[in-house]
CSV table of C-alpha atoms (C1' of nucleotides) in Angstrom, one decimal:
chain,number,residue,atom,x,y,z
A,1,MET,CA,-13.9,30.7,18.0
A,2,ALA,CA,-13.6,33.9,16.0
A,3,ARG,CA,-11.6,35.3,13.2
A,4,ARG,CA,-7.9,35.1,13.6
A,5,THR,CA,-5.2,37.4,12.1
A,6,LYS,CA,-3.8,36.2,8.8
A,7,GLN,CA,-0.6,35.1,10.3
A,8,GLU,CA,-2.5,33.1,13.0
A,9,ALA,CA,-4.6,31.5,10.3
A,10,ASP,CA,-1.4,30.4,8.4
A,11,GLU,CA,-0.1,29.0,11.6
A,12,THR,CA,-3.2,27.0,12.0
A,13,ARG,CA,-2.9,25.7,8.5
A,14,GLU,CA,0.7,24.6,9.1
A,15,ALA,CA,-0.3,23.0,12.4
A,16,LEU,CA,-3.0,21.0,10.5
A,17,LEU,CA,-0.5,19.9,7.9
A,18,ASP,CA,1.9,18.8,10.6
A,19,ALA,CA,-0.9,16.9,12.4
A,20,ALA,CA,-2.0,15.3,9.2
A,21,GLU,CA,1.6,14.1,8.6
A,22,GLN,CA,1.7,12.5,12.0
A,23,VAL,CA,-1.8,10.9,11.9
A,24,PHE,CA,-1.5,9.7,8.3
A,25,LEU,CA,1.8,8.1,9.1
A,26,GLU,CA,0.3,6.3,12.1
A,27,ARG,CA,-3.1,5.3,10.9
A,28,GLY,CA,-2.7,5.4,7.1
A,29,VAL,CA,-4.6,7.9,4.9
A,30,ALA,CA,-7.8,5.9,4.6
A,31,ARG,CA,-8.2,5.0,8.2
A,32,ALA,CA,-7.2,8.4,9.5
A,33,SER,CA,-10.1,10.6,10.7
A,34,LEU,CA,-10.2,14.3,10.2
A,35,ASP,CA,-11.3,14.7,13.7
A,36,GLU,CA,-8.1,13.2,15.0
A,37,VAL,CA,-6.1,15.4,12.7
A,38,ALA,CA,-7.9,18.4,14.1
A,39,ARG,CA,-7.5,17.4,17.7
A,40,VAL,CA,-3.7,16.8,17.3
A,41,ALA,CA,-3.5,20.2,15.7
A,42,GLY,CA,-5.4,21.7,18.6
A,43,CYS,CA,-8.5,22.7,16.8
A,44,THR,CA,-11.7,21.1,15.4
A,45,ARG,CA,-12.9,19.8,12.2
A,46,GLY,CA,-14.3,23.1,11.2
A,47,ALA,CA,-10.7,24.4,10.7
A,48,VAL,CA,-9.9,21.4,8.5
A,49,HIS,CA,-12.8,21.9,6.2
A,50,TRP,CA,-12.2,25.6,6.1
A,51,HIS,CA,-8.6,25.3,5.0
A,52,PHE,CA,-8.7,22.1,2.9
A,53,ARG,CA,-12.3,21.5,2.0
A,54,ASP,CA,-12.1,17.7,2.5
A,55,LYS,CA,-9.6,14.9,3.2
A,56,LEU,CA,-8.4,14.7,-0.4
A,57,GLY,CA,-7.7,18.4,-0.3
A,58,LEU,CA,-5.7,17.9,2.9
A,59,PHE,CA,-3.8,15.1,1.3
A,60,LEU,CA,-3.0,17.0,-1.8
A,61,ALA,CA,-1.7,19.9,0.3
A,62,LEU,CA,0.6,17.5,2.1
A,63,ASP,CA,1.7,16.1,-1.2
A,64,GLU,CA,2.8,19.5,-2.4
A,65,ARG,CA,5.3,19.6,0.4
A,66,LEU,CA,6.9,16.6,-1.1
A,67,LEU,CA,6.8,18.0,-4.6
A,68,LEU,CA,8.9,20.8,-3.4
A,69,LEU,CA,11.5,18.3,-2.4
A,70,GLN,CA,11.4,16.6,-5.8
A,71,ASP,CA,11.8,20.0,-7.4
A,72,GLU,CA,14.9,20.4,-5.4
A,73,LEU,CA,16.3,17.2,-6.9
A,74,LYS,CA,15.4,18.4,-10.4
A,75,ARG,CA,17.2,21.7,-9.7
A,76,ARG,CA,20.3,19.8,-8.6
A,77,LEU,CA,20.2,17.7,-11.8
A,78,LEU,CA,20.3,20.8,-13.9
A,79,CYS,CA,23.8,21.0,-15.3
A,80,ASN,CA,25.0,24.3,-13.9
A,81,GLY,CA,27.5,25.7,-16.3
A,82,THR,CA,29.9,23.3,-17.9
A,83,THR,CA,31.0,21.2,-15.0
A,84,ASN,CA,33.6,18.6,-15.8
A,85,SER,CA,31.6,15.5,-16.1
A,86,PRO,CA,27.8,15.1,-16.3
A,87,LEU,CA,28.0,11.6,-14.8
A,88,ARG,CA,29.9,12.8,-11.8
A,89,HIS,CA,27.5,15.7,-11.6
A,90,MET,CA,24.5,13.3,-11.5
A,91,ALA,CA,26.1,11.1,-8.9
A,92,ASP,CA,26.7,14.1,-6.7
A,93,ALA,CA,23.2,15.4,-7.1
A,94,ILE,CA,21.7,12.0,-6.2
A,95,THR,CA,23.9,11.5,-3.2
A,96,GLY,CA,23.0,15.0,-2.0
A,97,ALA,CA,19.3,14.2,-2.3
A,98,MET,CA,19.8,11.0,-0.3
A,99,VAL,CA,21.7,12.9,2.4
A,100,ASP,CA,18.8,15.3,2.6
A,101,LEU,CA,16.4,12.5,3.2
A,102,GLU,CA,18.5,11.0,5.9
A,103,GLU,CA,18.9,14.3,7.7
A,104,ASN,CA,15.4,15.5,7.4
A,105,PRO,CA,13.0,13.2,9.2
A,106,ARG,CA,10.1,15.1,8.0
A,107,ARG,CA,10.8,14.3,4.4
A,108,ARG,CA,11.2,10.7,5.3
A,109,ARG,CA,7.8,10.7,6.9
A,110,LEU,CA,6.3,12.4,3.9
A,111,LEU,CA,7.8,9.9,1.6
A,112,THR,CA,6.7,7.0,3.8
A,113,ILE,CA,3.1,8.3,3.7
A,114,MET,CA,3.1,8.6,-0.1
A,115,LEU,CA,4.6,5.2,-0.7
A,116,GLN,CA,3.4,3.0,2.2
A,117,ARG,CA,0.5,4.7,3.9
A,118,CYS,CA,-1.7,5.5,0.9
A,119,GLU,CA,-3.9,3.4,-1.3
A,120,TYR,CA,-3.9,4.8,-4.8
A,121,VAL,CA,-7.5,4.1,-5.9
A,122,ALA,CA,-9.8,6.0,-8.2
A,123,GLU,CA,-10.6,8.9,-5.9
A,124,MET,CA,-6.9,9.5,-5.4
A,125,ALA,CA,-6.4,9.9,-9.1
A,126,PRO,CA,-5.2,13.5,-9.0
A,127,ALA,CA,-2.5,12.6,-6.4
A,128,LEU,CA,-1.4,9.7,-8.5
A,129,GLN,CA,-1.2,11.8,-11.6
A,130,ARG,CA,1.0,14.4,-10.0
A,131,ARG,CA,3.3,11.7,-8.7
A,132,ARG,CA,3.7,10.2,-12.1
A,133,GLU,CA,4.4,13.5,-13.7
A,134,ALA,CA,7.1,14.3,-11.2
A,135,ASP,CA,8.7,10.9,-11.7
A,136,GLN,CA,8.7,11.3,-15.4
A,137,GLN,CA,10.3,14.7,-15.1
A,138,VAL,CA,13.1,13.3,-13.0
A,139,ARG,CA,13.7,10.5,-15.5
A,140,ALA,CA,13.8,13.1,-18.3
A,141,LYS,CA,16.5,15.0,-16.5
A,142,LEU,CA,18.5,11.9,-16.0
A,143,ARG,CA,18.1,11.0,-19.7
A,144,GLU,CA,19.3,14.5,-20.6
A,145,GLN,CA,22.4,14.1,-18.6
A,146,PHE,CA,23.2,10.7,-20.1
A,147,GLN,CA,22.6,12.2,-23.5
A,148,ARG,CA,25.2,14.9,-22.7
A,149,ALA,CA,27.6,12.3,-21.4
A,150,ALA,CA,27.1,10.2,-24.5
A,151,GLU,CA,27.9,13.2,-26.7
A,152,MET,CA,31.1,13.7,-24.8
A,153,GLY,CA,32.0,10.1,-25.5
A,154,GLU,CA,31.7,9.1,-21.8
A,155,MET,CA,29.1,6.5,-22.3
A,156,SER,CA,29.5,2.9,-23.4
A,157,GLU,CA,27.4,2.2,-26.5
A,158,ALA,CA,25.9,-0.7,-24.6
A,159,TRP,CA,23.8,1.8,-22.7
A,160,SER,CA,21.4,4.1,-24.5
A,161,PRO,CA,20.5,7.3,-22.6
A,162,GLU,CA,17.0,6.0,-22.3
A,163,ARG,CA,17.9,2.7,-20.8
A,164,ALA,CA,20.5,4.2,-18.5
A,165,ALA,CA,18.0,6.6,-17.1
A,166,LEU,CA,15.4,3.9,-16.6
A,167,PHE,CA,18.0,1.7,-14.9
A,168,LEU,CA,19.2,4.5,-12.6
A,169,HIS,CA,15.8,5.6,-11.7
A,170,ALA,CA,14.6,2.1,-10.8
A,171,LEU,CA,17.8,1.5,-8.8
A,172,ILE,CA,17.3,4.6,-6.7
A,173,GLY,CA,13.6,3.9,-6.3
A,174,GLY,CA,14.4,0.4,-5.2
A,175,PHE,CA,16.8,1.5,-2.6
A,176,LEU,CA,14.3,4.1,-1.3
A,177,TYR,CA,11.7,1.5,-0.8
A,178,GLU,CA,14.1,-0.9,1.0
A,179,TRP,CA,15.2,1.9,3.2
A,180,LEU,CA,11.8,3.1,4.1
A,181,ARG,CA,10.5,-0.3,4.9
A,182,GLY,CA,13.5,-1.6,6.8
A,183,GLU,CA,13.8,1.1,9.4
A,184,ALA,CA,17.4,1.9,8.5
A,185,GLU,CA,19.0,-1.5,8.3
A,186,PHE,CA,21.5,0.3,6.1
A,187,THR,CA,22.6,3.9,5.5
A,188,LEU,CA,20.7,5.3,2.5
A,189,SER,CA,23.3,7.7,1.3
A,190,GLY,CA,26.1,5.3,1.7
A,191,GLU,CA,24.6,2.4,-0.2
A,192,VAL,CA,23.0,4.5,-2.9
A,193,ASN,CA,26.2,6.5,-3.3
A,194,ASN,CA,28.1,3.2,-3.7
A,195,ALA,CA,25.6,1.7,-6.0
A,196,VAL,CA,25.3,4.7,-8.3
A,197,ARG,CA,29.0,5.1,-8.6
A,198,GLY,CA,29.3,1.4,-9.3
A,199,PHE,CA,26.7,1.6,-12.0
A,200,LEU,CA,28.3,4.7,-13.6
A,201,SER,CA,31.7,3.2,-13.5
A,202,CYS,CA,30.2,0.3,-15.4
A,203,ALA,CA,28.3,2.3,-18.0
A,204,VAL,CA,31.1,4.6,-18.7
A,205,ALA,CA,32.9,4.0,-22.0
A,206,LYS,CA,35.9,1.7,-21.7
A,207,PRO,CA,37.6,-0.1,-24.4
A,208,GLY,CA,38.3,-3.6,-22.9
A,209,ALA,CA,34.8,-4.3,-21.5
A,210,ALA,CA,33.9,-7.9,-21.3
A,211,THR,CA,30.5,-8.7,-22.6
A,212,PHE,CA,28.4,-11.0,-20.5
A,213,TYR,CA,26.2,-13.5,-22.2
B,1,MET,CA,-28.6,-21.3,3.7
B,2,ALA,CA,-27.6,-24.7,4.9
B,3,ARG,CA,-24.6,-26.8,5.2
B,4,ARG,CA,-22.7,-27.5,1.9
B,5,THR,CA,-20.5,-30.4,1.0
B,6,LYS,CA,-16.8,-29.9,1.7
B,7,GLN,CA,-16.0,-29.3,-1.9
B,8,GLU,CA,-18.7,-26.7,-2.3
B,9,ALA,CA,-17.4,-24.9,0.8
B,10,ASP,CA,-13.9,-24.9,-0.7
B,11,GLU,CA,-15.3,-23.4,-3.9
B,12,THR,CA,-17.0,-20.7,-1.9
B,13,ARG,CA,-13.7,-20.0,-0.2
B,14,GLU,CA,-11.9,-19.6,-3.5
B,15,ALA,CA,-14.7,-17.4,-4.8
B,16,LEU,CA,-14.4,-15.1,-1.8
B,17,LEU,CA,-10.6,-14.9,-2.4
B,18,ASP,CA,-11.1,-14.1,-6.0
B,19,ALA,CA,-13.7,-11.4,-5.1
B,20,ALA,CA,-11.4,-9.9,-2.5
B,21,GLU,CA,-8.7,-9.7,-5.1
B,22,GLN,CA,-11.0,-7.7,-7.4
B,23,VAL,CA,-12.5,-5.5,-4.7
B,24,PHE,CA,-9.2,-4.8,-2.9
B,25,LEU,CA,-7.6,-3.8,-6.2
B,26,GLU,CA,-10.4,-1.4,-7.1
B,27,ARG,CA,-11.2,0.1,-3.7
B,28,GLY,CA,-8.0,-0.5,-1.7
B,29,VAL,CA,-7.9,-2.7,1.3
B,30,ALA,CA,-8.9,-0.1,3.8
B,31,ARG,CA,-11.9,1.2,1.9
B,32,ALA,CA,-13.1,-2.1,0.7
B,33,SER,CA,-16.2,-3.4,2.5
B,34,LEU,CA,-16.6,-7.0,3.4
B,35,ASP,CA,-20.2,-6.7,2.2
B,36,GLU,CA,-19.1,-5.9,-1.3
B,37,VAL,CA,-16.6,-8.7,-1.3
B,38,ALA,CA,-19.3,-11.1,-0.4
B,39,ARG,CA,-21.7,-9.8,-3.0
B,40,VAL,CA,-19.2,-10.1,-5.7
B,41,ALA,CA,-18.6,-13.7,-4.6
B,42,GLY,CA,-22.3,-14.3,-4.7
B,43,CYS,CA,-22.8,-14.8,-1.0
B,44,THR,CA,-23.2,-12.7,2.1
B,45,ARG,CA,-20.9,-11.5,4.9
B,46,GLY,CA,-21.7,-14.5,6.9
B,47,ALA,CA,-19.6,-16.6,4.6
B,48,VAL,CA,-16.7,-14.2,4.9
B,49,HIS,CA,-16.7,-14.2,8.6
B,50,TRP,CA,-17.0,-18.0,8.7
B,51,HIS,CA,-14.0,-18.6,6.4
B,52,PHE,CA,-11.7,-15.8,7.4
B,53,ARG,CA,-12.9,-14.4,10.7
B,54,ASP,CA,-12.4,-10.7,9.7
B,55,LYS,CA,-10.9,-8.5,7.1
B,56,LEU,CA,-7.3,-9.0,8.3
B,57,GLY,CA,-7.8,-12.8,8.0
B,58,LEU,CA,-9.1,-12.4,4.5
B,59,PHE,CA,-6.1,-10.2,3.6
B,60,LEU,CA,-3.6,-12.7,5.0
B,61,ALA,CA,-5.2,-15.5,3.1
B,62,LEU,CA,-4.8,-13.5,0.0
B,63,ASP,CA,-1.2,-12.7,0.9
B,64,GLU,CA,-0.5,-16.4,1.1
B,65,ARG,CA,-1.3,-16.8,-2.6
B,66,LEU,CA,1.5,-14.3,-3.3
B,67,LEU,CA,3.9,-16.0,-0.9
B,68,LEU,CA,3.5,-19.2,-2.9
B,69,LEU,CA,4.8,-17.1,-5.9
B,70,GLN,CA,7.8,-15.9,-4.0
B,71,ASP,CA,8.5,-19.4,-2.9
B,72,GLU,CA,8.7,-20.3,-6.5
B,73,LEU,CA,11.4,-17.6,-7.1
B,74,LYS,CA,13.4,-19.0,-4.2
B,75,ARG,CA,13.1,-22.5,-5.6
B,76,ARG,CA,14.5,-21.2,-8.9
B,77,LEU,CA,17.3,-19.5,-7.1
B,78,LEU,CA,18.4,-22.7,-5.6
B,79,CYS,CA,21.5,-23.9,-7.5
B,80,ASN,CA,20.3,-27.1,-9.0
B,81,GLY,CA,23.4,-29.3,-9.4
B,82,THR,CA,26.6,-27.7,-10.6
B,83,THR,CA,25.4,-25.6,-13.4
B,84,ASN,CA,28.0,-23.7,-15.2
B,85,SER,CA,27.9,-20.2,-13.8
B,86,PRO,CA,25.9,-19.1,-10.7
B,87,LEU,CA,25.6,-15.6,-12.2
B,88,ARG,CA,24.0,-16.8,-15.3
B,89,HIS,CA,21.8,-19.0,-13.3
B,90,MET,CA,20.6,-16.1,-11.2
B,91,ALA,CA,19.9,-14.0,-14.3
B,92,ASP,CA,17.9,-16.9,-15.8
B,93,ALA,CA,15.9,-17.4,-12.6
B,94,ILE,CA,15.1,-13.7,-12.3
B,95,THR,CA,14.1,-13.4,-15.9
B,96,GLY,CA,11.9,-16.4,-15.5
B,97,ALA,CA,10.1,-14.9,-12.5
B,98,MET,CA,9.5,-11.6,-14.5
B,99,VAL,CA,8.0,-13.6,-17.4
B,100,ASP,CA,5.7,-15.3,-14.9
B,101,LEU,CA,4.5,-12.0,-13.7
B,102,GLU,CA,3.8,-10.7,-17.2
B,103,GLU,CA,2.0,-13.8,-18.3
B,104,ASN,CA,-0.1,-14.2,-15.1
B,105,PRO,CA,-2.4,-11.2,-14.6
B,106,ARG,CA,-3.6,-12.6,-11.4
B,107,ARG,CA,-0.1,-12.4,-9.9
B,108,ARG,CA,0.3,-8.9,-11.1
B,109,ARG,CA,-3.0,-8.0,-9.4
B,110,LEU,CA,-1.9,-9.6,-6.2
B,111,LEU,CA,1.4,-7.7,-6.3
B,112,THR,CA,-0.4,-4.5,-7.0
B,113,ILE,CA,-2.6,-5.0,-4.0
B,114,MET,CA,0.3,-5.7,-1.7
B,115,LEU,CA,2.4,-2.8,-2.9
B,116,GLN,CA,-0.1,-0.1,-3.9
B,117,ARG,CA,-3.5,-0.8,-2.4
B,118,CYS,CA,-2.5,-1.5,1.1
B,119,GLU,CA,-1.6,0.8,4.0
B,120,TYR,CA,0.9,-1.0,6.3
B,121,VAL,CA,-0.1,0.4,9.7
B,122,ALA,CA,0.0,-1.2,13.1
B,123,GLU,CA,-2.9,-3.5,12.7
B,124,MET,CA,-1.4,-4.9,9.5
B,125,ALA,CA,1.8,-5.8,11.3
B,126,PRO,CA,1.5,-9.6,10.7
B,127,ALA,CA,1.2,-9.0,7.0
B,128,LEU,CA,4.2,-6.6,7.0
B,129,GLN,CA,6.2,-9.1,9.0
B,130,ARG,CA,5.7,-11.9,6.6
B,131,ARG,CA,6.5,-9.7,3.7
B,132,ARG,CA,9.8,-8.6,5.2
B,133,GLU,CA,10.8,-12.2,6.0
B,134,ALA,CA,10.1,-13.3,2.4
B,135,ASP,CA,12.2,-10.4,1.1
B,136,GLN,CA,15.0,-11.2,3.4
B,137,GLN,CA,15.0,-14.8,2.3
B,138,VAL,CA,15.2,-13.8,-1.3
B,139,ARG,CA,18.1,-11.5,-0.5
B,140,ALA,CA,19.8,-14.3,1.4
B,141,LYS,CA,19.6,-16.6,-1.7
B,142,LEU,CA,21.0,-13.9,-3.9
B,143,ARG,CA,23.9,-13.5,-1.5
B,144,GLU,CA,24.6,-17.2,-1.5
B,145,GLN,CA,24.8,-17.2,-5.2
B,146,PHE,CA,27.2,-14.2,-5.3
B,147,GLN,CA,29.2,-16.0,-2.6
B,148,ARG,CA,29.5,-19.0,-4.8
B,149,ALA,CA,30.4,-16.9,-7.8
B,150,ALA,CA,33.1,-15.1,-5.7
B,151,GLU,CA,34.6,-18.4,-4.7
B,152,MET,CA,34.8,-19.4,-8.3
B,153,GLY,CA,36.6,-16.2,-9.0
B,154,GLU,CA,33.9,-14.8,-11.1
B,155,MET,CA,33.3,-11.7,-9.1
B,156,SER,CA,35.1,-8.4,-9.1
B,157,GLU,CA,36.5,-7.6,-5.7
B,158,ALA,CA,34.8,-4.3,-5.9
B,159,TRP,CA,31.5,-6.0,-5.1
B,160,SER,CA,31.1,-7.9,-1.9
B,161,PRO,CA,28.4,-10.6,-2.0
B,162,GLU,CA,26.4,-8.6,0.5
B,163,ARG,CA,26.5,-5.4,-1.5
B,164,ALA,CA,25.8,-7.1,-4.8
B,165,ALA,CA,22.8,-8.8,-3.4
B,166,LEU,CA,21.4,-5.6,-2.0
B,167,PHE,CA,22.1,-3.9,-5.3
B,168,LEU,CA,20.4,-6.5,-7.3
B,169,HIS,CA,17.4,-6.8,-5.0
B,170,ALA,CA,16.8,-3.0,-5.0
B,171,LEU,CA,17.2,-3.0,-8.8
B,172,ILE,CA,14.5,-5.6,-9.3
B,173,GLY,CA,12.2,-4.0,-6.8
B,174,GLY,CA,12.6,-0.7,-8.4
B,175,PHE,CA,11.7,-2.1,-11.8
B,176,LEU,CA,8.7,-3.9,-10.3
B,177,TYR,CA,7.3,-0.7,-8.8
B,178,GLU,CA,7.8,1.3,-12.0
B,179,TRP,CA,6.2,-1.4,-14.0
B,180,LEU,CA,3.2,-1.8,-11.7
B,181,ARG,CA,2.6,1.9,-11.5
B,182,GLY,CA,3.1,2.8,-15.2
B,183,GLU,CA,0.6,0.4,-16.7
B,184,ALA,CA,3.2,-1.3,-18.9
B,185,GLU,CA,5.0,1.5,-20.4
B,186,PHE,CA,7.8,-1.0,-20.9
B,187,THR,CA,8.0,-4.7,-21.0
B,188,LEU,CA,9.1,-6.0,-17.6
B,189,SER,CA,11.0,-9.1,-18.5
B,190,GLY,CA,12.8,-7.3,-21.3
B,191,GLU,CA,14.1,-4.4,-19.3
B,192,VAL,CA,14.8,-6.4,-16.2
B,193,ASN,CA,16.6,-9.0,-18.2
B,194,ASN,CA,18.7,-6.3,-19.9
B,195,ALA,CA,19.4,-4.5,-16.6
B,196,VAL,CA,20.4,-7.6,-14.7
B,197,ARG,CA,22.7,-8.9,-17.4
B,198,GLY,CA,24.1,-5.4,-17.6
B,199,PHE,CA,24.8,-5.3,-13.9
B,200,LEU,CA,26.3,-8.8,-13.8
B,201,SER,CA,28.5,-8.1,-16.8
B,202,CYS,CA,29.8,-5.2,-14.8
B,203,ALA,CA,30.2,-7.0,-11.4
B,204,VAL,CA,32.0,-9.9,-13.0
B,205,ALA,CA,35.7,-10.1,-12.6
B,206,LYS,CA,37.6,-8.4,-15.3
B,207,PRO,CA,41.2,-7.3,-15.4
B,208,GLY,CA,41.1,-3.9,-17.1
B,209,ALA,CA,38.2,-2.3,-15.3
B,210,ALA,CA,38.2,1.4,-15.1
B,211,THR,CA,37.4,2.7,-11.6
B,212,PHE,CA,35.1,5.7,-11.5
B,213,TYR,CA,35.8,8.4,-9.1
C,1,DC,C1',-29.7,-49.8,7.3
C,2,DT,C1',-32.0,-46.4,10.0
C,3,DT,C1',-31.9,-43.0,13.3
C,4,DT,C1',-29.9,-39.6,16.1
C,5,DA,C1',-26.7,-36.2,17.3
C,6,DT,C1',-23.6,-32.7,16.2
C,7,DA,C1',-20.6,-29.9,13.7
C,8,DT,C1',-20.7,-27.3,9.5
C,9,DA,C1',-21.6,-23.6,6.3
C,10,DC,C1',-23.6,-20.2,5.7
C,11,DA,C1',-27.9,-16.2,5.8
C,12,DT,C1',-30.3,-12.7,8.3
C,13,DA,C1',-31.0,-9.3,11.7
C,14,DC,C1',-29.6,-6.1,15.1
C,15,DG,C1',-26.9,-2.8,17.3
C,16,DC,C1',-23.7,0.5,17.3
C,17,DG,C1',-19.9,3.6,16.9
C,18,DA,C1',-17.2,6.1,13.8
C,19,DA,C1',-16.7,9.4,10.3
C,20,DG,C1',-17.8,12.8,7.0
C,21,DG,C1',-20.8,16.6,5.2
C,22,DT,C1',-23.4,20.6,6.0
C,23,DA,C1',-25.6,24.3,8.2
C,24,DT,C1',-25.5,27.7,11.6
C,25,DC,C1',-23.5,30.5,15.0
C,26,DT,C1',-19.8,33.6,16.9
C,27,DT,C1',-16.3,36.7,17.0
C,28,DT,C1',-13.0,39.5,15.2
C,29,DA,C1',-9.7,41.5,11.6
C,30,DC,C1',-9.8,44.6,7.9
D,1,DG,C1',-20.2,46.4,7.8
D,2,DT,C1',-18.6,42.6,5.9
D,3,DA,C1',-16.2,38.7,5.2
D,4,DA,C1',-12.7,35.8,7.3
D,5,DA,C1',-11.6,31.9,10.5
D,6,DG,C1',-13.3,28.6,13.0
D,7,DA,C1',-16.4,26.2,16.7
D,8,DT,C1',-20.5,23.6,17.4
D,9,DA,C1',-24.4,21.0,16.5
D,10,DC,C1',-27.0,17.9,13.7
D,11,DC,C1',-27.7,14.5,10.5
D,12,DT,C1',-26.8,10.7,7.7
D,13,DT,C1',-24.4,7.0,5.9
D,14,DC,C1',-21.6,3.2,6.2
D,15,DG,C1',-19.5,-0.8,7.8
D,16,DC,C1',-18.1,-3.9,11.2
D,17,DG,C1',-19.0,-7.3,14.8
D,18,DT,C1',-21.9,-10.4,16.9
D,19,DA,C1',-25.7,-13.1,17.8
D,20,DT,C1',-28.8,-16.1,16.2
D,21,DG,C1',-31.4,-18.8,12.9
D,22,DT,C1',-31.3,-22.9,9.9
D,23,DA,C1',-30.8,-26.6,7.0
D,24,DT,C1',-27.8,-30.1,5.8
D,25,DA,C1',-23.6,-33.2,5.6
D,26,DT,C1',-21.7,-36.7,8.1
D,27,DA,C1',-20.5,-39.8,11.4
D,28,DA,C1',-21.7,-42.6,15.2
D,29,DA,C1',-25.0,-45.4,17.5
D,30,DG,C1',-28.5,-48.7,17.6
DNA sequence: CTTTATATACATACGCGAAGGTATCTTTAC
DNA sequence: GTAAAGATACCTTCGCGTATGTATATAAAG
């Protein structure tokens, strides 16, 4: 085939990404063949190599779609103005992100690929690196919020901002893995919402807190 | 080569499993070649096919090593006799399992393979199935313990045994993922111990608990 | 106690398809 | 006219499955 208009080329690119999303999900990244991706997208491998160079390039381009999602969570976690309580603000942001995941099947597929259809070995190092950085940034945002809450006297001294952020991050991650694996044996936003509020109500400063152990 | 004595054959089998552990970890399950596994074990592909039929068989045999580990956690979670508090008992069992993971690099490698070096696609269904069952059993044990605690009046009514088990399971899983990915940026047993006790001290029945939101 | 028979525990060789990289060709937009 | 946007063809590598070879452990038979 011949040269397409720029818009058509962009459409081809998007079609390839959509196809990769589907094929990677079904076959796993390592077992997926570029030829199948191309066929699903309605073109040939020539187009794949033109737009993404090789399989890793294609994968990284897909990954960027997910990074956009994570950026959104980070945006939500930014304390906009002086809202009443940073803790409540965090809970709302997290719940919102979970609702997004539930409502947007494409995001769920992307997350599934990155967490369960991909082997993070040496050649995938750039992807792993990006993922770790994104995670660290989210944790940093959480810590900031806890820091603010602590300064407002809303946190129990039992929980340092650092530990609270680590706890919350692990908690959310754990729920995400369970949810992705179990094919919706529970509603993500519901349980995460409940869990996060439960944790926050516990970490919040209260005078008569019984100490366990 | 010729027929070996039964003991020698078992040694070969173990050597192959050890080699698979190493190669799967480095290359990922999908990209690993049976030939490399055999070479690392000091034999040829003939031995691999003899002992495990194919790659999936080899993988499942490796997986069984990890299942033995999970069985150990389940054993620990069994309430032995009438120990004082089921909650404390759970915390001890979990902490013990985490210490095991830290001290036993082989277990860590196995868990890394199963969680980060393996793409769970259709052909891996038997492996995925086994993993889900093992997880469910652990959750069931947790729920039983929470049930017992509730009957002894040790649980806040805000936490049903079901939800508490889901929460705790997700929490531990989240920490495990973070730990495996981050190359020990925190000590697993320390943080999990802290987190679990923190959660339990929160879920425990106490009269003057402030309700958040 | 031999001898024989058979299953065992691999090694070697062959065949083959699948998959990725690269080079070249073809149009067409700009 | 030139470079973009792909299609097509070719080549090579890799890795799996299978088939077959082979020497020995082992147990039964004599």
